[in-house]
Short mmCIF file of C-alpha atoms and ligand atoms in Angstrom, two decimals:
data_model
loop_
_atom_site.label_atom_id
_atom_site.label_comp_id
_atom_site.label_asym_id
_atom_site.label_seq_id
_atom_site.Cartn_x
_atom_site.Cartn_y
_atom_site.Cartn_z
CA UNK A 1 -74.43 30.16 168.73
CA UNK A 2 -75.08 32.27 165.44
CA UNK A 3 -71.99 32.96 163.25
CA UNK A 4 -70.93 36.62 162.91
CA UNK A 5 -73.01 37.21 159.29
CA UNK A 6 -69.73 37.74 157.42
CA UNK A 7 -69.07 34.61 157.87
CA UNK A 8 -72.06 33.58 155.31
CA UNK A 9 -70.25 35.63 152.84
CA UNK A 10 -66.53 33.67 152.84
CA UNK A 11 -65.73 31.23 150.47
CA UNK A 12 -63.43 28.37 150.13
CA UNK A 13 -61.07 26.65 147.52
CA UNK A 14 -62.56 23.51 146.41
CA UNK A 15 -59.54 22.15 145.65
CA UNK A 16 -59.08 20.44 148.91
CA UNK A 17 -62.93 19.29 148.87
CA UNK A 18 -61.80 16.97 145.86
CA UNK A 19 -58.76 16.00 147.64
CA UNK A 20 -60.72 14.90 150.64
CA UNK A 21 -63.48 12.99 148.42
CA UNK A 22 -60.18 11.40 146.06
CA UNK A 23 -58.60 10.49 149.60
CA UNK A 24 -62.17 8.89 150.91
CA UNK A 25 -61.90 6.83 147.23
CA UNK A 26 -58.83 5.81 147.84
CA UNK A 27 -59.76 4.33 151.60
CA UNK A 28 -62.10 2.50 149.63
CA UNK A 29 -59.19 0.99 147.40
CA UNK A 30 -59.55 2.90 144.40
CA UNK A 31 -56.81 4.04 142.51
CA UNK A 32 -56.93 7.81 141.84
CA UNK A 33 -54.71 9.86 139.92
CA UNK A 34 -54.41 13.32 141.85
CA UNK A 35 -54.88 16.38 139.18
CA UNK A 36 -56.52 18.51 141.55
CA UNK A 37 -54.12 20.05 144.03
CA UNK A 38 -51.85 23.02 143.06
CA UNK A 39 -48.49 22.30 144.17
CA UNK A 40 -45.99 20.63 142.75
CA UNK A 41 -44.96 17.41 143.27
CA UNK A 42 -41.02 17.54 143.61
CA UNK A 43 -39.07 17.40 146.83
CA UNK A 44 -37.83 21.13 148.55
CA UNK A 45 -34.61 21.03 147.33
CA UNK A 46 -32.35 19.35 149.74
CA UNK A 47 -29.84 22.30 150.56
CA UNK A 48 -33.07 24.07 151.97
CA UNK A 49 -33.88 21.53 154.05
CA UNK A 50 -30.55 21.46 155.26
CA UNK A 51 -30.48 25.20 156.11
CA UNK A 52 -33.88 24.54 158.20
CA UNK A 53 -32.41 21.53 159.94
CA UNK A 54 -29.25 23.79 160.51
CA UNK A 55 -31.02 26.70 161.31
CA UNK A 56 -32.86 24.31 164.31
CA UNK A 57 -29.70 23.17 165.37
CA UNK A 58 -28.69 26.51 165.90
CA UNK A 59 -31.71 27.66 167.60
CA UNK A 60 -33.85 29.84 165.18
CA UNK A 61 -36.83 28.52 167.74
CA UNK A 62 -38.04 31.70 168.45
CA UNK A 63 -40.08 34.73 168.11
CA UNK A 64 -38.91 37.07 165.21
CA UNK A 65 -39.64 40.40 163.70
CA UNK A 66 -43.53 40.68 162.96
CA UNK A 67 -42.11 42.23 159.80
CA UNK A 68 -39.71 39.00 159.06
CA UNK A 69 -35.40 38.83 159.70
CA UNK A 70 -33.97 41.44 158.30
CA UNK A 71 -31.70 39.13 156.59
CA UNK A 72 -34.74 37.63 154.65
CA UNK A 73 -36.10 41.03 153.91
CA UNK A 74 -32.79 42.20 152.41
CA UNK A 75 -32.47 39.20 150.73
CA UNK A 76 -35.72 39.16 149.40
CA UNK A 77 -35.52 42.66 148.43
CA UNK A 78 -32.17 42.46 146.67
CA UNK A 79 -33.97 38.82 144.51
CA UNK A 80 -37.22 40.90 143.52
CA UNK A 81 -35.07 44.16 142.61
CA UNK A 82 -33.04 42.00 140.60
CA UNK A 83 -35.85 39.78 138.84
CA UNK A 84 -38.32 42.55 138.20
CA UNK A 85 -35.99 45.08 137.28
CA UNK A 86 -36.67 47.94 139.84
CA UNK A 87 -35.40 49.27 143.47
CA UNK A 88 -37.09 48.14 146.45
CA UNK A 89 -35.60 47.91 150.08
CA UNK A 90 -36.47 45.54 153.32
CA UNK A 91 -38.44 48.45 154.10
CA UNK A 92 -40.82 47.56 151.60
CA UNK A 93 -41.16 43.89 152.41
CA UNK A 94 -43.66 42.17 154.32
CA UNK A 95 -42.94 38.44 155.52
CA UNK A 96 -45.59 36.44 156.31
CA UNK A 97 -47.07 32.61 156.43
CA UNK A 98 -47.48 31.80 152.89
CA UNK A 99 -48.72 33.88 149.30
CA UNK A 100 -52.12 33.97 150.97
CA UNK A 101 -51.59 36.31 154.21
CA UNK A 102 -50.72 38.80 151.07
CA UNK A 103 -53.90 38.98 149.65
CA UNK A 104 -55.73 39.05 153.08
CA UNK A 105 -54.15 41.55 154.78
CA UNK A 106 -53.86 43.94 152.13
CA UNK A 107 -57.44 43.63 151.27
CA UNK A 108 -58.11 43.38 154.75
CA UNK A 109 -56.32 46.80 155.42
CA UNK A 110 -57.78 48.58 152.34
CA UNK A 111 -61.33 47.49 151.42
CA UNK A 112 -64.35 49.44 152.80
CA UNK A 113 -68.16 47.79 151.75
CA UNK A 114 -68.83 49.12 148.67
CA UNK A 115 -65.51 49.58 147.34
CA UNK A 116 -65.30 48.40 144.10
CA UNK A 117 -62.66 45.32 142.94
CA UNK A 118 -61.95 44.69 139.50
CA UNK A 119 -60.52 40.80 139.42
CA UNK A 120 -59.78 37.77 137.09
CA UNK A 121 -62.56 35.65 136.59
CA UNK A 122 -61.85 32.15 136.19
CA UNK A 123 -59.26 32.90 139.01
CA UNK A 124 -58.22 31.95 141.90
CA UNK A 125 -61.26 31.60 144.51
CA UNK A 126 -59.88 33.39 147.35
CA UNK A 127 -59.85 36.97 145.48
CA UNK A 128 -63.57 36.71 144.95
CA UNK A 129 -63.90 35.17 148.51
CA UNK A 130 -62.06 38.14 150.17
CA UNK A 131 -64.09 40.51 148.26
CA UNK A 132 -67.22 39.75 149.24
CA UNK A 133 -66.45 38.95 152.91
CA UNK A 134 -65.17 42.75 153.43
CA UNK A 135 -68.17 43.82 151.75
CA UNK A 136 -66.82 44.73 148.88
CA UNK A 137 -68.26 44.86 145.33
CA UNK A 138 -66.57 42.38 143.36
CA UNK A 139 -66.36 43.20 139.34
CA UNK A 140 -65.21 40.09 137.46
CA UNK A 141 -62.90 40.79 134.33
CA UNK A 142 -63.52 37.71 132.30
CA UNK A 143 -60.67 35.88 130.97
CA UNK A 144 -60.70 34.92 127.54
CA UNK A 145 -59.73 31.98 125.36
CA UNK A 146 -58.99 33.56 122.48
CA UNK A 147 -56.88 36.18 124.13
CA UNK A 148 -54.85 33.42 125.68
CA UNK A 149 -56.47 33.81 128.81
CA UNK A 150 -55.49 37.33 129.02
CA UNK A 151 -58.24 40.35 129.48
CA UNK A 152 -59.92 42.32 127.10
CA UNK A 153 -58.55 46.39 128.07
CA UNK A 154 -61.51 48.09 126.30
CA UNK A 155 -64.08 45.91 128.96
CA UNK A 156 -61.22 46.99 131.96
CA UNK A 157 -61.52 50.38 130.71
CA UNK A 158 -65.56 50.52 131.40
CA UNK A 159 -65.06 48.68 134.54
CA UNK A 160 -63.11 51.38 135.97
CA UNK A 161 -65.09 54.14 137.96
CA UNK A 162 -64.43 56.14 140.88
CA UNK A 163 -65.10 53.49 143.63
CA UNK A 164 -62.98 51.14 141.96
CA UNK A 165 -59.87 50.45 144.61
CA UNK A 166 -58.14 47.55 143.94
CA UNK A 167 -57.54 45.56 140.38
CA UNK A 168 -56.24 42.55 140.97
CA UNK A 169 -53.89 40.62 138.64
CA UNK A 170 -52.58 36.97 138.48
CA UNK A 171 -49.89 36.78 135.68
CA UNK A 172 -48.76 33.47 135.14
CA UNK A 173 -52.40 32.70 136.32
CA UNK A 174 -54.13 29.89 137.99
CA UNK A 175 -56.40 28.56 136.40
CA UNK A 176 -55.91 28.89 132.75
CA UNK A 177 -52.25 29.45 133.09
CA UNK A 178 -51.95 32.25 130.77
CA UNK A 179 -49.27 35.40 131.14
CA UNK A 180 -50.37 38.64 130.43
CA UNK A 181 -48.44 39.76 127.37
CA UNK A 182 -46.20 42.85 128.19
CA UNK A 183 -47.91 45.58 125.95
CA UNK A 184 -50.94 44.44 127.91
CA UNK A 185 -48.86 45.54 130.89
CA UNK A 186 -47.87 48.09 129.73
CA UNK A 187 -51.41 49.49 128.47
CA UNK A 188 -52.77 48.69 132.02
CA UNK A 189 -50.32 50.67 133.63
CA UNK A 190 -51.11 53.47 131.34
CA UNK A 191 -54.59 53.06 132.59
CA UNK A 192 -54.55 53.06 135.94
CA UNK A 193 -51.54 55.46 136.41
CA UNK A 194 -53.48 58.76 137.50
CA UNK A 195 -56.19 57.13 139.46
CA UNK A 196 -56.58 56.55 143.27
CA UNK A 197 -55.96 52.72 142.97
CA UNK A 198 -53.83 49.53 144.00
CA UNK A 199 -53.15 47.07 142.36
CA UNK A 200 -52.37 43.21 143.62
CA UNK A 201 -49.92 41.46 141.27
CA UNK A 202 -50.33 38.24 142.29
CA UNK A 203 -47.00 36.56 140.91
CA UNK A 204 -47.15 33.73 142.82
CA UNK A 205 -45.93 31.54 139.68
CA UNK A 206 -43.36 34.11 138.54
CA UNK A 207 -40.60 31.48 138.16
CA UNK A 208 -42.71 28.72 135.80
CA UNK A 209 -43.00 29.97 132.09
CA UNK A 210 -42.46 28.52 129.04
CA UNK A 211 -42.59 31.52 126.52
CA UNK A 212 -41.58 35.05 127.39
CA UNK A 213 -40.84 36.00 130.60
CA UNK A 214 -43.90 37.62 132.77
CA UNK A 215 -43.37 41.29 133.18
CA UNK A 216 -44.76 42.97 136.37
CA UNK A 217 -47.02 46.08 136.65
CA UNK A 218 -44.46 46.92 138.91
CA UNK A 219 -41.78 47.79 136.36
CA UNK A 220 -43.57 50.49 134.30
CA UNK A 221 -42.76 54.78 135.89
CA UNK A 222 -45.42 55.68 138.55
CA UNK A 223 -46.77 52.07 139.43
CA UNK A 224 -44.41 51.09 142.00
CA UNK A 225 -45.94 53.14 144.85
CA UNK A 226 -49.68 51.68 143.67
CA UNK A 227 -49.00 47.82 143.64
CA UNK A 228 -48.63 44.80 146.11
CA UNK A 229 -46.49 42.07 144.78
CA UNK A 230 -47.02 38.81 145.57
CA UNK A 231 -44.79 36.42 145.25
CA UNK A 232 -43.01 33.60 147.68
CA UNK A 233 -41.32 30.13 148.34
CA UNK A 234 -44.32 27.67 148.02
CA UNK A 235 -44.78 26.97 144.17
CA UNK A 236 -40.99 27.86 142.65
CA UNK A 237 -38.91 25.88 145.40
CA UNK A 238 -42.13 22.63 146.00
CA UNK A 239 -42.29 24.53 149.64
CA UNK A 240 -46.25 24.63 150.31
CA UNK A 241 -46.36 23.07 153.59
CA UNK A 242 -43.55 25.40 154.91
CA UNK A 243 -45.70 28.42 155.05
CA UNK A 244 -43.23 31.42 153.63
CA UNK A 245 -44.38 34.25 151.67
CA UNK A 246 -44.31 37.99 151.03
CA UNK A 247 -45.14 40.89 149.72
CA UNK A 248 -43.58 43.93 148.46
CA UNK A 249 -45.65 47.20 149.14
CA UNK A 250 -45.22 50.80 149.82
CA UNK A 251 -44.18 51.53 153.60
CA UNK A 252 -47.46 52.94 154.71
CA UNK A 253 -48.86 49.47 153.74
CA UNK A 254 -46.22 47.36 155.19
CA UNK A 255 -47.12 48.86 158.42
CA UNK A 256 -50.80 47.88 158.40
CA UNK A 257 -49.51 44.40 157.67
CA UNK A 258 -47.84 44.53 160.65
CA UNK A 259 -50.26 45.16 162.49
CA UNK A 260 -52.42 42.63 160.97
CA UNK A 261 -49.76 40.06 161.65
CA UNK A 262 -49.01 41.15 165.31
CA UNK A 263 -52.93 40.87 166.01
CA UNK A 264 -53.14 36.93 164.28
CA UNK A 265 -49.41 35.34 163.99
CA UNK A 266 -46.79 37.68 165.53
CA UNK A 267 -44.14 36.58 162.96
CA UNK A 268 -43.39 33.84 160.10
CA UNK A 269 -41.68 30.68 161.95
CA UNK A 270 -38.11 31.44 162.10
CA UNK A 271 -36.14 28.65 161.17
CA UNK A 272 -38.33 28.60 157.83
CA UNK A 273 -37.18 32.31 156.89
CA UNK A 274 -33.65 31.06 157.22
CA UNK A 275 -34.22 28.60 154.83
CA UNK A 276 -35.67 30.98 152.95
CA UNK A 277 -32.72 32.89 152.62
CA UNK A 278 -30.87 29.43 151.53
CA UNK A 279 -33.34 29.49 148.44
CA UNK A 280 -32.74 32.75 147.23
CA UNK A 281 -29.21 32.73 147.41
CA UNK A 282 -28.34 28.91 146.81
CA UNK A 283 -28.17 26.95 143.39
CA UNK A 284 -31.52 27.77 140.86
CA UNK A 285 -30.88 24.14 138.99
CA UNK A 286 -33.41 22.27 140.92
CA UNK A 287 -36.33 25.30 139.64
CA UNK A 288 -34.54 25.06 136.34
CA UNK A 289 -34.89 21.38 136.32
CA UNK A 290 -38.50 21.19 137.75
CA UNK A 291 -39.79 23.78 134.98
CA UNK A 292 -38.18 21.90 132.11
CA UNK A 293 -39.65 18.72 133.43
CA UNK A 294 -43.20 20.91 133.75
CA UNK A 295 -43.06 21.67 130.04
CA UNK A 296 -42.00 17.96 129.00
CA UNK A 297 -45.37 17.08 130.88
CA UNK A 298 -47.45 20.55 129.73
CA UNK A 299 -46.99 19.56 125.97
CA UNK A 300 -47.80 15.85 126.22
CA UNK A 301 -50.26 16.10 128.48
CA UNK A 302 -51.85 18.86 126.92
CA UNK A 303 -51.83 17.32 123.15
CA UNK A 304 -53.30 13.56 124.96
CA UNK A 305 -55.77 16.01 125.69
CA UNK A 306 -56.49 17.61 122.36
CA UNK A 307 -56.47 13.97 120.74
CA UNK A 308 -59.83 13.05 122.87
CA UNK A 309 -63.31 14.21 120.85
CA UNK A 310 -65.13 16.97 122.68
CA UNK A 311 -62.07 18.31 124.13
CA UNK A 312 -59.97 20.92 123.23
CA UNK A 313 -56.66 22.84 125.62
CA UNK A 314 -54.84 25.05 124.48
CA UNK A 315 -50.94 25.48 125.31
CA UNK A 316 -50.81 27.03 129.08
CA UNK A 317 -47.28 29.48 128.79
CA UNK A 318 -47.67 29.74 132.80
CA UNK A 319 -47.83 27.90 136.40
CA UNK A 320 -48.50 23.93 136.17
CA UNK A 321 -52.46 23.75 134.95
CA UNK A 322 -54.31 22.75 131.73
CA UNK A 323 -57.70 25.01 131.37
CA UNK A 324 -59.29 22.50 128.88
CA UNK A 325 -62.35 23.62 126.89
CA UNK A 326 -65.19 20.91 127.58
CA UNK A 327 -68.24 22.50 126.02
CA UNK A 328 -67.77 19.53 122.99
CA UNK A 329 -68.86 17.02 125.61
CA UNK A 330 -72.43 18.66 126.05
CA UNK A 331 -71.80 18.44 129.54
CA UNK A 332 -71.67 20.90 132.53
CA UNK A 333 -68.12 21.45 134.01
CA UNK A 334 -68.94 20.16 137.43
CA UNK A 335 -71.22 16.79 136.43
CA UNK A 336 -67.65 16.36 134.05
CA UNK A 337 -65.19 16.50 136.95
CA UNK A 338 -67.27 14.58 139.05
CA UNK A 339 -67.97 12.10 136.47
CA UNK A 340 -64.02 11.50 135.91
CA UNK A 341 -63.55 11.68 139.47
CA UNK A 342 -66.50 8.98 140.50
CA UNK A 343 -66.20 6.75 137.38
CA UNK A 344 -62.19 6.32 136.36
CA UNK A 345 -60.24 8.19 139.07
CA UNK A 346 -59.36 11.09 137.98
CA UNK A 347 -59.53 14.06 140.32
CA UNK A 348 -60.02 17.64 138.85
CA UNK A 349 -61.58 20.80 139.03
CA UNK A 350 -64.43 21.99 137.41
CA UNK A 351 -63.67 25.81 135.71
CA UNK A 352 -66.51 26.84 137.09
CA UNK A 353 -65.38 26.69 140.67
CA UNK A 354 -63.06 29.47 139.92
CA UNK A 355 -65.70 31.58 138.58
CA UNK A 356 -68.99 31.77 136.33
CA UNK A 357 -66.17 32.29 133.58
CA UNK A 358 -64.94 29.47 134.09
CA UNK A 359 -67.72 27.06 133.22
CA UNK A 360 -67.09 24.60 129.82
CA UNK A 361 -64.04 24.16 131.26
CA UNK A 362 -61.98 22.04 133.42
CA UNK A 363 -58.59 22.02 135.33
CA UNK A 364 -55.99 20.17 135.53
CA UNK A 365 -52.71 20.20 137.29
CA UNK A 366 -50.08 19.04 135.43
CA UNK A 367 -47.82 18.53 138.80
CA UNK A 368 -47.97 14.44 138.78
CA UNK A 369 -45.57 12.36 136.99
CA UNK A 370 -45.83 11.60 133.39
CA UNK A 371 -47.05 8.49 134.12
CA UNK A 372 -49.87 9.28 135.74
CA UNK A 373 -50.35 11.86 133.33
CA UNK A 374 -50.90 9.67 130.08
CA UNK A 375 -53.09 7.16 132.78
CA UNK A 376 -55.61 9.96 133.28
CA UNK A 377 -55.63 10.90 129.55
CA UNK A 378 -56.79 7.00 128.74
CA UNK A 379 -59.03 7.74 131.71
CA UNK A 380 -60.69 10.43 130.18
CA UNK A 381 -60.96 9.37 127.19
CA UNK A 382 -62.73 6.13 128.01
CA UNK A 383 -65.06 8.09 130.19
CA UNK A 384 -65.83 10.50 127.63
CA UNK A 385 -66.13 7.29 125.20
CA UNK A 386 -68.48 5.45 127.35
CA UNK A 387 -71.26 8.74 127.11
CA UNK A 388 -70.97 8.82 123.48
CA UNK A 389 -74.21 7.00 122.82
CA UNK A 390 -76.39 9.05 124.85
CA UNK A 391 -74.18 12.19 124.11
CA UNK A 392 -73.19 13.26 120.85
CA UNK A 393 -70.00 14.68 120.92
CA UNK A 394 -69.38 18.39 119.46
CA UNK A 395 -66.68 20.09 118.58
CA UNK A 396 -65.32 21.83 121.65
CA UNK A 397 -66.78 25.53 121.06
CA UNK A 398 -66.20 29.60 122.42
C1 PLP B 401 -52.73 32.42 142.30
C2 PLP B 401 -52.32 31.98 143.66
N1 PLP B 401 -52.02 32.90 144.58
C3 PLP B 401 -51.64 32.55 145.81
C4 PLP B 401 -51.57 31.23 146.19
C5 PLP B 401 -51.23 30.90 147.62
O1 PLP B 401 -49.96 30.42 147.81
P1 PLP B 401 -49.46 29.95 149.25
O2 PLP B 401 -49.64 28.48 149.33
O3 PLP B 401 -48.02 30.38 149.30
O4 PLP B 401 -50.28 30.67 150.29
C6 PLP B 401 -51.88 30.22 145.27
C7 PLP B 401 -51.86 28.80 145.66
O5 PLP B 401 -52.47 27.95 145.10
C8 PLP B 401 -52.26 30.61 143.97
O6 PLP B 401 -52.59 29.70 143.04
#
């Protein structure tokens, strides 16, 4: 049986690839030191899991609003009011299984072939992936190293044409980990104000900075009505295996959601969206304590890093990953990650995997323990040691 042809068009995150080749390593009894996966590596904290449990107990086993509980909704709407600094209601929210259901659906619901998207590039796979499997033309806006990973508005402002409908943005980003400063913001507001656009705000990592706070698109007069936040449980309260996202949208949006969801999951689980309340509205120390504990690990990890010849990473202010610059070791991003991967046991991604900007560089995801951390910096280093002879090391370049 022949696949429908869209299906030659879809991509995938090769994030779990490496996990699956670390794992088949590691059935081999080699010790590997996971820097691949994006999640973090702290426990749900426990008074969720207690709500869930509760919530079981009390028999939240059932179908739900496709929409989500209006509990959650208002809850969720009250958190992102609050936090962004503007006025939404549960009319405007969206529950669904996860971040990702927000960036399919709404594409899903809004992209005709030849539509144009303008999207980070390195960035996160499944943007580009969507794109193309609607049909779509997808317009990379390169992200930049010596804007601090942010874009470059004067190449946004040529990219922009009448059949652009969707800009996508990622702010704290995966995978350089850069925030969009605000007057950047700002300016891209002013940009895209009077056109016929949307805009996805990706804020998936809204709650792990280091620097200044990220400030949504959202915020700034006229944009509210043009943008789809994205934000949920999985990355600020460790809850990626529960499933629990959402989006905030304009009404006329949430209902095409809906009836995405009704067609493909009905509704979010239901005892998870009552522990999602019990993370909104319960104690913040355990994020608090999990970001500070991110930065302890961010600035070692990150200056083991810029101590090894070849390599050079700047200071991520955003999410949990180091974008290193690898174009001093000569070699490719991909023969580099598999190289650390095959030879010393350390699993990574290569930047290219998150886009053709993203090549001479390599990620790494600083959510392991600190430990393991200053293992896979000796790692890499010997590696990068043992080519020296037959590669002469540069300094890392632009
Ligand atoms: C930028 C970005 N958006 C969305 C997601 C998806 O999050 P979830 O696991 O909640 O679907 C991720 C997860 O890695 C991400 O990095």
């Amino acid at each position: 049986m022949k696949l429908a042809e869209r299906m030659s068009r879809i991509g995938v995150e090769s994030a779990f690839d490496v996990l699956v080749r670390a794992r088949a390593l590691e059935a081999k009894g080699r010790h590997v030191v996971h820097l691949e996966i994006g999640e973090p590596d702290f426990p749900t904290p426990s008074h969720i899991v207690e709500a869930a449990k509760k919530a079981l107990d009390e028999g939240w086993t059932h179908y739900g609003p496709t929409q989500g509980f209006p509990e959650l909704r208002e809850t969720v709407a009250s958190y992102v009011s609050r936090t962004r600094g503007i006025n939404v209601g549960p009319e405007h929210v969206s529950v669904v299984p996860g971040g990702k259901p927000i960036i399919f659906f709404p594409m899903l619901a809004l992209l005709e072939p030849g539509d144009e998207v303008i999207y980070p590039n390195p960035g996160f796979p499944i943007y580009e992936s969507m794109i193309r499997f609607l049909g779509a033309k997808p317009v990379p806006m390169p992200l930049v190293e010596d804007r601090s990973f942010s874009f470059d508005l004067d190449l946004l402002r040529e990219k922009l044409n009448d059949r652009t409908k969707l800009v996508i943005l990622n702010s704290p980003q995966n995978p350089t980990g850069g925030v969009i400063p605000a007057e950047d913001v700002r300016a891209l507001a002013d940009l895209l104000r009077e056109r016929d656009v949307m805009v996805l705000s990706d804020e998936i990592y809204s709650r792990i900075y280091y620097g200044a706070p990220p400030v949504s698109i959202a915020t700034f007069p006229g944009m509210l009505e043009k943008t789809i936040l994205l934000d949920g449980f999985s990355k600020t309260y460790a809850m990626t295996g529960w499933r629990m996202g959402y989006g905030i949208m304009p009404e006329w949006l949430v209902d095409a959601v809906n009836k995405l969801m009704v067609n493909s999951n009905s509704c979010t689980a239901s005892f998870t969206q009552r522990a999602g309340i019990a993370a909104l509205t319960g104690s913040q120390d355990p994020v608090d304590r999990m970001v500070a504990e991110f930065r302890r690990r961010r600035d070692a990890f990150c200056a083991g890093l810029n101590r090894i010849p070849g390599v050079r990473c700047a200071l991520p202010s955003g999410a949990f990953y180091a974008f290193a610059n690898i174009t001093g070791t000569g070699m490719p991003s991909k023969e580099l990650a598999d190289l650390l991967l095959e030879e010393v046991g350390v699993a990574c991604l290569s930047g290219a995997a998150f886009g053709e900007y993203g090549e001479g560089y390599i990620r790494f995801s600083y959510a392991n323990s600190f430990e393991n951390l200053m293992l896979a910096v000796e790692r890499i280093s010997a590696a990068l040691q043992s080519l020296r002879p037959s590669r002469p090391l540069r300094a890392a370049h632009h």
